[in-house]
Short mmCIF file of C-alpha atoms in Angstrom, two decimals:
data_model
loop_
_atom_site.label_atom_id
_atom_site.label_comp_id
_atom_site.label_asym_id
_atom_site.label_seq_id
_atom_site.Cartn_x
_atom_site.Cartn_y
_atom_site.Cartn_z
CA MET A 29 -19.08 -2.09 -40.25
CA ARG A 30 -20.66 -5.52 -39.84
CA VAL A 31 -21.50 -7.65 -43.12
CA ALA A 32 -22.69 -10.92 -43.16
CA VAL A 33 -22.41 -12.89 -46.44
CA VAL A 34 -24.72 -16.01 -46.25
CA GLY A 35 -23.98 -18.84 -48.11
CA THR A 36 -20.35 -20.48 -49.05
CA GLY A 37 -19.93 -21.21 -53.25
CA VAL A 38 -18.42 -19.22 -55.80
CA ALA A 39 -20.68 -15.88 -54.97
CA GLY A 40 -20.23 -16.00 -50.86
CA THR A 41 -17.04 -16.61 -51.55
CA ALA A 42 -16.83 -13.62 -54.15
CA ALA A 43 -18.80 -11.50 -52.25
CA ALA A 44 -16.74 -11.77 -48.79
CA TRP A 45 -13.10 -11.17 -50.59
CA TYR A 46 -14.77 -8.11 -52.27
CA ALA A 47 -16.60 -6.48 -49.38
CA ALA A 48 -13.21 -7.39 -47.04
CA ARG A 49 -11.29 -4.34 -48.84
CA GLY A 50 -13.50 -2.04 -46.91
CA GLU A 51 -13.10 -1.12 -43.04
CA GLY A 52 -15.08 -3.19 -40.96
CA GLU A 53 -15.38 -7.10 -40.24
CA VAL A 54 -16.99 -9.52 -42.76
CA VAL A 55 -18.50 -12.91 -41.55
CA VAL A 56 -19.37 -15.58 -44.25
CA VAL A 57 -22.03 -18.01 -43.04
CA GLY A 58 -22.97 -21.55 -43.85
CA SER A 59 -23.46 -24.50 -43.06
CA GLY A 60 -22.19 -27.78 -45.42
CA SER A 61 -21.23 -27.24 -48.96
CA GLY A 62 -22.49 -24.77 -51.33
CA SER A 63 -23.21 -25.62 -54.67
CA THR A 64 -19.64 -24.96 -56.07
CA ALA A 65 -18.64 -27.65 -54.41
CA LEU A 66 -20.61 -30.02 -56.63
CA TYR A 67 -18.99 -28.49 -59.61
CA SER A 68 -17.03 -30.33 -62.47
CA GLY A 69 -13.96 -27.96 -62.92
CA ALA A 70 -15.38 -26.34 -65.85
CA LEU A 71 -16.25 -22.70 -65.64
CA ASP A 72 -18.28 -21.47 -67.89
CA TRP A 73 -19.54 -17.57 -68.73
CA LEU A 74 -22.57 -18.74 -70.56
CA PRO A 75 -24.40 -21.82 -70.03
CA TRP A 76 -21.79 -24.07 -72.33
CA GLU A 77 -23.75 -25.06 -75.34
CA ARG A 78 -24.67 -20.81 -75.81
CA SER A 79 -20.76 -20.10 -75.58
CA THR A 80 -17.64 -19.60 -77.50
CA GLY A 81 -15.50 -20.09 -74.57
CA GLU A 82 -14.16 -16.78 -75.96
CA GLU A 83 -16.08 -14.47 -73.62
CA ARG A 84 -13.93 -11.25 -72.29
CA LEU A 85 -13.62 -11.70 -68.55
CA ASP A 86 -13.47 -7.95 -66.43
CA HIS A 87 -10.48 -7.29 -64.61
CA GLU A 88 -12.00 -7.85 -61.15
CA VAL A 89 -13.40 -11.48 -61.82
CA MET A 90 -10.05 -12.14 -63.34
CA ALA A 91 -8.48 -10.21 -59.82
CA PHE A 92 -10.45 -13.18 -57.90
CA ALA A 93 -9.43 -15.90 -59.99
CA THR A 94 -5.90 -15.38 -59.27
CA ALA A 95 -6.09 -14.84 -55.61
CA LEU A 96 -8.30 -18.31 -55.31
CA ASP A 97 -5.37 -19.72 -57.20
CA ALA A 98 -7.03 -22.67 -57.96
CA TRP A 99 -8.43 -21.45 -61.46
CA THR A 100 -6.71 -21.68 -64.89
CA VAL A 101 -8.07 -18.40 -66.74
CA GLY A 102 -5.81 -17.01 -70.17
CA SER A 103 -7.14 -14.51 -72.17
CA GLY A 104 -8.82 -17.56 -74.94
CA ARG A 105 -11.06 -20.12 -74.38
CA CYS A 106 -10.55 -23.37 -72.97
CA ARG A 107 -11.24 -27.13 -73.98
CA VAL A 108 -12.14 -29.81 -71.71
CA ALA A 109 -12.70 -33.50 -71.80
CA THR A 110 -15.56 -34.40 -70.11
CA ARG A 111 -16.39 -38.37 -68.91
CA ALA A 112 -18.79 -38.90 -71.68
CA GLY A 113 -16.61 -38.47 -74.37
CA LEU A 114 -17.56 -34.62 -75.16
CA ALA A 115 -14.39 -32.08 -76.15
CA ARG A 116 -16.49 -28.56 -75.03
CA PRO A 117 -15.21 -25.30 -74.71
CA THR A 118 -14.83 -23.60 -71.58
CA ARG A 119 -14.08 -20.05 -70.32
CA ALA A 120 -11.97 -21.28 -67.74
CA ILE A 121 -11.05 -24.59 -65.57
CA ASP A 122 -9.99 -25.75 -62.36
CA THR A 123 -6.21 -26.09 -62.68
CA ALA A 124 -6.05 -29.80 -62.62
CA LEU A 125 -7.77 -30.28 -65.36
CA LEU A 126 -6.28 -30.77 -68.72
CA ASN A 127 -6.71 -28.01 -71.25
CA LEU A 128 -7.21 -29.78 -74.53
CA GLU A 129 -7.10 -26.84 -76.85
CA PRO A 130 -3.49 -26.28 -76.93
CA LEU A 131 -2.64 -29.67 -77.74
CA ALA A 132 -4.95 -29.89 -80.75
CA GLY A 133 -3.03 -32.06 -83.77
CA ARG A 134 -1.14 -33.48 -81.29
CA HIS A 135 -1.21 -37.15 -79.50
CA VAL A 136 -3.42 -37.56 -76.40
CA ALA A 137 -2.65 -40.54 -74.52
CA VAL A 138 -5.92 -41.60 -72.03
CA VAL A 139 -5.02 -43.70 -68.92
CA ASP A 140 -6.59 -47.10 -69.20
CA THR A 141 -6.48 -47.97 -65.67
CA PRO A 142 -9.03 -50.74 -64.12
CA ARG A 143 -11.25 -48.26 -62.17
CA ALA A 144 -15.05 -48.96 -61.30
CA GLY A 145 -17.05 -46.64 -64.04
CA TRP A 146 -13.77 -46.05 -65.90
CA ASP A 147 -13.53 -47.09 -69.63
CA GLY A 148 -10.01 -45.57 -71.02
CA PRO A 149 -10.45 -47.18 -74.65
CA SER A 150 -14.30 -46.05 -74.63
CA LEU A 151 -13.46 -42.68 -73.68
CA ALA A 152 -10.37 -42.45 -76.40
CA GLY A 153 -12.61 -43.30 -78.79
CA ALA A 154 -15.72 -41.02 -78.05
CA LEU A 155 -13.04 -38.25 -77.97
CA ALA A 156 -11.04 -38.84 -81.51
CA GLU A 157 -14.70 -38.97 -83.02
CA SER A 158 -15.85 -35.44 -81.38
CA ASP A 159 -15.72 -33.15 -84.04
CA TRP A 160 -12.90 -31.26 -82.59
CA ALA A 161 -10.87 -34.01 -82.77
CA ARG A 162 -11.36 -34.59 -86.07
CA SER A 163 -11.56 -30.98 -87.46
CA THR A 164 -7.96 -30.77 -85.61
CA ARG A 165 -6.37 -34.41 -86.23
CA THR A 166 -6.07 -34.97 -82.68
CA ALA A 167 -5.50 -38.47 -81.69
CA PHE A 168 -6.68 -39.90 -78.50
CA VAL A 169 -5.04 -43.27 -77.76
CA PRO A 170 -5.65 -45.91 -75.04
CA VAL A 171 -2.69 -46.50 -72.81
CA SER A 172 -2.83 -49.38 -70.12
CA VAL A 173 -1.61 -48.15 -66.99
CA ASP A 174 -2.79 -49.54 -63.87
CA LEU A 175 -2.68 -47.06 -60.92
CA CYS A 176 -4.06 -48.77 -57.92
CA ALA A 177 -1.65 -50.09 -55.09
CA ALA A 178 -3.96 -52.13 -54.12
CA GLU A 179 -7.50 -54.34 -55.12
CA HIS A 180 -9.63 -52.33 -52.90
CA GLU A 181 -8.58 -48.76 -54.77
CA ARG A 182 -10.40 -50.22 -58.12
CA ASP A 183 -13.36 -49.79 -56.41
CA ILE A 184 -13.24 -46.31 -54.11
CA GLY A 185 -14.64 -43.26 -55.30
CA ASP A 186 -13.19 -40.74 -57.25
CA TYR A 187 -12.98 -38.08 -54.29
CA ASP A 188 -11.11 -40.87 -51.84
CA PHE A 189 -8.98 -42.23 -54.85
CA ALA A 190 -7.83 -38.37 -55.61
CA ALA A 191 -7.26 -37.92 -51.78
CA LEU A 192 -4.09 -40.70 -52.24
CA HIS A 193 -2.43 -38.40 -54.49
CA ASP A 194 -1.72 -35.46 -52.26
CA ASP A 195 0.65 -37.86 -50.86
CA GLU A 196 3.60 -37.04 -52.65
CA ASP A 197 5.27 -40.29 -52.51
CA ARG A 198 2.09 -41.97 -53.81
CA LEU A 199 1.91 -38.86 -56.56
CA SER A 200 5.67 -39.41 -57.81
CA THR A 201 4.90 -43.31 -57.94
CA MET A 202 1.81 -42.27 -60.53
CA ALA A 203 4.72 -40.28 -62.18
CA GLU A 204 6.57 -43.67 -62.57
CA ARG A 205 4.01 -46.01 -63.70
CA LEU A 206 3.24 -43.00 -66.44
CA ARG A 207 6.86 -42.56 -67.52
CA THR A 208 7.23 -46.13 -67.61
CA ALA A 209 4.32 -46.72 -69.98
CA SER A 210 4.83 -44.39 -72.71
CA THR A 211 6.93 -41.76 -73.85
CA ALA A 212 5.38 -41.52 -77.43
CA HIS A 213 2.47 -39.30 -76.91
CA ASP A 214 2.33 -35.35 -76.29
CA ALA A 215 0.09 -35.38 -72.88
CA TRP A 216 -2.09 -37.78 -70.31
CA LEU A 217 -5.40 -37.53 -69.66
CA LEU A 218 -6.52 -38.99 -66.47
CA GLY A 219 -10.02 -39.12 -64.57
CA PRO A 220 -10.48 -36.53 -61.53
CA TRP A 221 -7.92 -38.12 -59.30
CA LEU A 222 -5.32 -35.76 -58.96
CA GLY A 223 -5.45 -34.94 -55.35
CA VAL A 224 -7.97 -32.89 -53.47
CA SER A 225 -5.72 -29.99 -53.00
CA THR A 226 -4.48 -27.52 -55.37
CA GLU A 227 -1.29 -28.93 -55.74
CA ALA A 228 -0.72 -32.68 -56.87
CA ALA A 229 -1.79 -31.48 -60.74
CA GLU A 230 1.21 -29.31 -60.83
CA GLN A 231 3.61 -31.29 -58.90
CA LEU A 232 2.83 -34.14 -61.34
CA ARG A 233 3.40 -31.81 -64.51
CA GLY A 234 6.68 -31.00 -62.99
CA LEU A 235 7.75 -34.84 -62.60
CA LEU A 236 6.71 -35.67 -66.07
CA ASP A 237 7.60 -32.42 -67.92
CA MET A 238 4.56 -32.78 -69.83
CA PRO A 239 0.82 -31.73 -70.03
CA VAL A 240 -1.46 -33.98 -67.83
CA GLY A 241 -4.49 -33.59 -66.26
CA GLU A 242 -7.87 -34.80 -66.08
CA THR A 243 -11.37 -34.76 -67.10
CA THR A 244 -13.90 -33.11 -65.87
CA SER A 245 -15.85 -34.22 -62.06
CA ALA A 246 -18.61 -35.41 -61.18
CA PRO A 247 -21.07 -34.14 -58.68
CA GLY A 248 -19.27 -33.93 -55.35
CA GLY A 249 -15.46 -35.09 -56.70
CA PRO A 250 -12.26 -33.78 -56.26
CA ALA A 251 -12.93 -30.61 -58.22
CA GLY A 252 -15.27 -29.09 -55.88
CA ALA A 253 -13.37 -30.42 -52.92
CA ARG A 254 -10.10 -28.30 -54.49
CA PHE A 255 -12.26 -25.34 -54.63
CA GLU A 256 -13.62 -25.69 -50.99
CA ALA A 257 -9.66 -25.89 -49.83
CA ALA A 258 -8.46 -22.82 -51.85
CA ARG A 259 -11.69 -21.01 -50.81
CA ASP A 260 -10.85 -21.50 -46.99
CA ARG A 261 -7.47 -20.56 -47.36
CA LEU A 262 -8.29 -16.83 -49.52
CA LEU A 263 -11.12 -16.03 -46.99
CA ASP A 264 -8.31 -16.67 -44.23
CA GLU A 265 -5.99 -14.54 -46.03
CA ALA A 266 -8.74 -11.78 -46.50
CA GLY A 267 -8.99 -11.95 -42.77
CA THR A 268 -13.01 -12.79 -43.06
CA ARG A 269 -14.07 -14.94 -40.14
CA VAL A 270 -16.40 -17.92 -41.25
CA MET A 271 -19.25 -19.36 -38.81
CA PRO A 272 -20.83 -23.23 -39.71
CA ALA A 273 -24.54 -22.03 -39.12
CA ARG A 274 -27.71 -22.55 -40.22
CA VAL A 275 -29.37 -18.88 -41.02
CA ALA A 276 -32.92 -18.99 -39.96
CA ALA A 277 -34.21 -16.02 -40.80
CA ILE A 278 -32.63 -12.35 -41.38
CA GLU A 279 -34.79 -9.16 -40.26
CA LYS A 280 -34.40 -5.72 -40.67
CA ALA A 281 -35.16 -3.44 -37.36
CA ALA A 282 -33.95 -0.15 -36.83
CA ASN A 283 -31.06 0.53 -39.11
CA MET A 284 -29.53 -3.02 -38.68
CA TRP A 285 -30.28 -6.29 -39.71
CA THR A 286 -30.55 -9.09 -37.76
CA VAL A 287 -28.68 -12.65 -38.82
CA GLN A 288 -30.99 -15.14 -36.94
CA LEU A 289 -29.11 -18.62 -36.74
CA GLU A 290 -30.16 -21.85 -35.55
CA ASN A 291 -27.94 -25.00 -35.16
CA SER A 292 -25.21 -23.67 -34.69
CA LYS A 293 -22.19 -25.76 -34.72
CA ALA A 294 -19.92 -22.60 -33.15
CA GLY A 295 -22.65 -22.09 -30.38
CA ALA A 296 -22.72 -18.26 -32.17
CA SER A 297 -25.43 -16.19 -30.51
CA ASP A 298 -27.63 -14.11 -33.92
CA LEU A 299 -25.53 -11.47 -35.66
CA VAL A 300 -26.29 -8.05 -35.50
CA VAL A 301 -25.12 -6.38 -38.69
CA ASP A 302 -25.14 -3.18 -41.20
CA ALA A 303 -25.67 -5.41 -44.36
CA VAL A 304 -25.98 -8.96 -45.53
CA VAL A 305 -25.40 -10.52 -48.67
CA LEU A 306 -27.57 -13.59 -49.83
CA ALA A 307 -25.82 -15.72 -51.84
CA VAL A 308 -27.45 -19.07 -50.79
CA GLY A 309 -28.02 -20.97 -54.53
CA GLY A 310 -31.02 -21.58 -56.89
CA VAL A 311 -33.69 -24.47 -57.11
CA ALA A 312 -31.10 -26.86 -57.85
CA ALA A 313 -28.72 -26.16 -54.68
CA GLY A 314 -31.84 -25.42 -52.46
CA GLY A 315 -31.58 -21.61 -51.92
CA ILE A 316 -34.97 -21.61 -53.50
CA VAL A 317 -37.61 -23.43 -52.72
CA LEU A 318 -41.04 -24.56 -55.03
CA ASP A 319 -43.46 -24.45 -52.58
CA GLU A 320 -46.32 -27.13 -52.33
CA PRO A 321 -49.62 -26.85 -54.18
CA ALA A 322 -51.52 -26.32 -50.93
CA ARG A 323 -48.88 -24.13 -49.33
CA ALA A 324 -48.89 -22.00 -52.56
CA PHE A 325 -52.36 -21.51 -52.97
CA ARG A 326 -52.94 -20.78 -49.80
CA ASP A 327 -50.12 -17.93 -49.42
CA GLY A 328 -50.34 -16.92 -53.19
CA SER A 329 -46.68 -17.81 -53.35
CA SER A 330 -44.85 -20.36 -55.57
CA PHE A 331 -41.15 -19.97 -54.01
CA HIS A 332 -39.81 -19.14 -50.98
CA LEU A 333 -36.45 -18.88 -49.80
CA SER A 334 -34.47 -21.50 -47.24
CA LEU A 335 -34.37 -19.16 -44.81
CA GLY A 336 -36.83 -16.11 -43.84
CA ALA A 337 -35.83 -12.87 -45.74
CA PRO A 338 -38.11 -10.00 -47.10
CA VAL A 339 -37.85 -10.87 -51.13
CA ARG A 340 -40.02 -11.01 -53.74
CA PHE A 341 -38.98 -13.65 -56.77
CA GLU A 342 -39.34 -12.89 -60.20
CA ILE A 343 -39.18 -14.59 -63.84
CA ASP A 344 -38.76 -13.50 -67.15
CA GLY A 345 -38.84 -10.29 -66.04
CA GLY A 346 -42.53 -10.49 -64.52
CA ASP A 347 -43.63 -11.57 -61.13
CA ALA A 348 -43.20 -15.22 -60.10
CA ASP A 349 -44.72 -14.85 -56.50
CA ALA A 350 -48.39 -16.05 -57.32
CA SER A 351 -49.22 -19.27 -58.11
CA SER A 352 -50.18 -20.12 -61.08
CA THR A 353 -52.80 -22.67 -61.12
CA LEU A 354 -55.18 -24.53 -58.30
CA HIS A 355 -51.80 -27.07 -58.51
CA GLY A 356 -49.25 -24.46 -57.92
CA PHE A 357 -46.95 -22.83 -60.34
CA ASP A 358 -47.27 -24.07 -63.91
CA LEU A 359 -44.50 -26.06 -65.10
CA GLU A 360 -46.57 -27.09 -67.97
CA ARG A 361 -46.89 -23.70 -69.21
CA ARG A 362 -43.80 -22.30 -68.08
CA GLY A 363 -41.85 -25.62 -68.90
CA VAL A 364 -39.21 -26.90 -66.73
CA GLY A 365 -36.61 -24.52 -67.77
CA ALA A 366 -38.24 -21.72 -65.39
CA LEU A 367 -36.68 -23.12 -62.38
CA GLU A 368 -33.44 -22.18 -63.79
CA ARG A 369 -34.71 -18.68 -64.69
CA VAL A 370 -36.41 -17.53 -61.21
CA GLY A 371 -35.13 -15.88 -58.83
CA VAL A 372 -35.03 -12.71 -56.32
CA ALA A 373 -35.92 -9.46 -57.84
CA ALA A 374 -32.64 -7.30 -57.82
CA ASP A 375 -31.07 -3.91 -59.48
CA HIS A 376 -27.02 -4.90 -59.37
CA GLY A 377 -26.59 -6.78 -56.72
CA ALA A 378 -29.46 -4.84 -54.36
CA VAL A 379 -32.96 -6.49 -53.59
CA ARG A 380 -35.67 -4.49 -54.67
CA GLY A 381 -37.67 -2.25 -51.71
CA ALA A 382 -34.64 -3.63 -49.28
CA GLU A 383 -31.83 -1.81 -48.13
CA ARG A 384 -28.61 -2.81 -47.17
CA LEU A 385 -29.91 -6.66 -48.46
CA PHE A 386 -27.93 -7.74 -51.57
CA VAL A 387 -27.73 -10.95 -53.47
CA ALA A 388 -25.30 -12.54 -55.56
CA GLY A 389 -24.93 -16.27 -57.72
CA ASP A 390 -27.85 -18.56 -58.46
CA VAL A 391 -30.49 -16.52 -56.57
CA VAL A 392 -30.36 -14.22 -58.54
CA ALA A 393 -33.48 -13.54 -61.10
CA GLY A 394 -32.55 -14.43 -64.66
CA ARG A 395 -29.07 -15.02 -64.73
CA PRO A 396 -26.76 -17.51 -65.94
CA ARG A 397 -25.98 -20.42 -63.85
CA THR A 398 -22.68 -20.76 -64.35
CA VAL A 399 -19.40 -20.70 -61.89
CA LEU A 400 -17.82 -17.35 -63.74
CA GLU A 401 -21.66 -15.60 -63.26
CA ALA A 402 -21.62 -16.80 -59.85
CA ALA A 403 -18.11 -14.73 -59.38
CA ARG A 404 -18.85 -11.67 -60.90
CA ALA A 405 -22.19 -11.57 -59.47
CA GLY A 406 -20.54 -12.14 -55.80
CA ILE A 407 -17.86 -9.33 -56.82
CA ALA A 408 -21.39 -7.05 -57.73
CA ALA A 409 -22.26 -7.76 -54.47
CA GLY A 410 -19.18 -6.77 -52.37
CA ARG A 411 -18.81 -3.79 -54.47
CA ALA A 412 -22.47 -2.69 -53.80
CA VAL A 413 -22.11 -3.27 -49.77
CA LEU A 414 -19.11 -0.69 -49.87
CA GLY A 415 -20.87 1.43 -52.28
CA HIS A 416 -23.86 1.80 -49.82
CA THR A 417 -21.33 2.03 -46.65
CA ARG A 418 -19.66 5.33 -48.40
CA GLU A 419 -22.56 6.71 -49.18
CA SER A 420 -23.95 5.96 -45.46
CA ILE A 421 -20.96 7.72 -44.18
CA THR A 422 -20.79 10.79 -46.29
#
């Protein structure tokens, strides 16, 4: 059996990881970064405004998180600090983030360092005034520490600054400066600067012998880079093959699927496989494209995938393929939030009307656009792949 997983975000990674449990070959195809590479490091099950942070995770999502070895997923909720000064609940976190929940009622030192876009005193003040900090009597205090070794480091991006701290000597210097600045607090809160690998944060905690971690990352920041590093390691350990190529279309011929590639960096030919999992993301990631009004009116469809595939779209339980007006999809009536709900019509990960074609993540209609939901959906698609394969064998 050969399985192609299209997409390199959490959903595609989870699908490939699960499908690799079966016999045969799993190939992950993708070019560029998956949408997960843009995530903040906060891992939600439901949109956080509706979440308690205490939702129960099924054992397979927990097993995936353990195998990925880049997330902290406990039995209860976590709480993270955003750069905007929110102390918000979440179900799990990138391991480098500081979990505020066990620090309730204690003193957290917020680094005040001369970095462009970073204002330690303002962040500490906003966090101190949050409802959570007030109700738990948790203190956030700015502490001046210059973490820049050269003038230009004050202006480089978070990713580049974080990458410096993958170096053990540089990380030791950070630890020493934090230790010298203050020993009167229970934890340190920094910006997203603790490496682009998955080890730096734990090493720093060991050097300081106290909780230390980051705020959430901006899109394209270190949290996404750490996921990509963990993903590459996990897929390698699972024995999957990764092809850095863009998929133009998938087509069914006889009892097989042909995955047509374009501009393949590996110079590979098209793939012929038994099953395909599409984990290409939703509208925000470019996996689903909102058609221009002229095309929507001509073809009777308001959406298409970023690659050719025999799927139909659904929104709020109904057909989304027909254009709503002469000007295409009727956003005035549906609301812009409809773009987060539209997706491929599927049941338990299987595309309706297409044998051995599966979908996972934000491309699926009507599911929460969250990291942990993407992991759950990827596992469901991988399970469906193996189930269909076993049925065909028996």
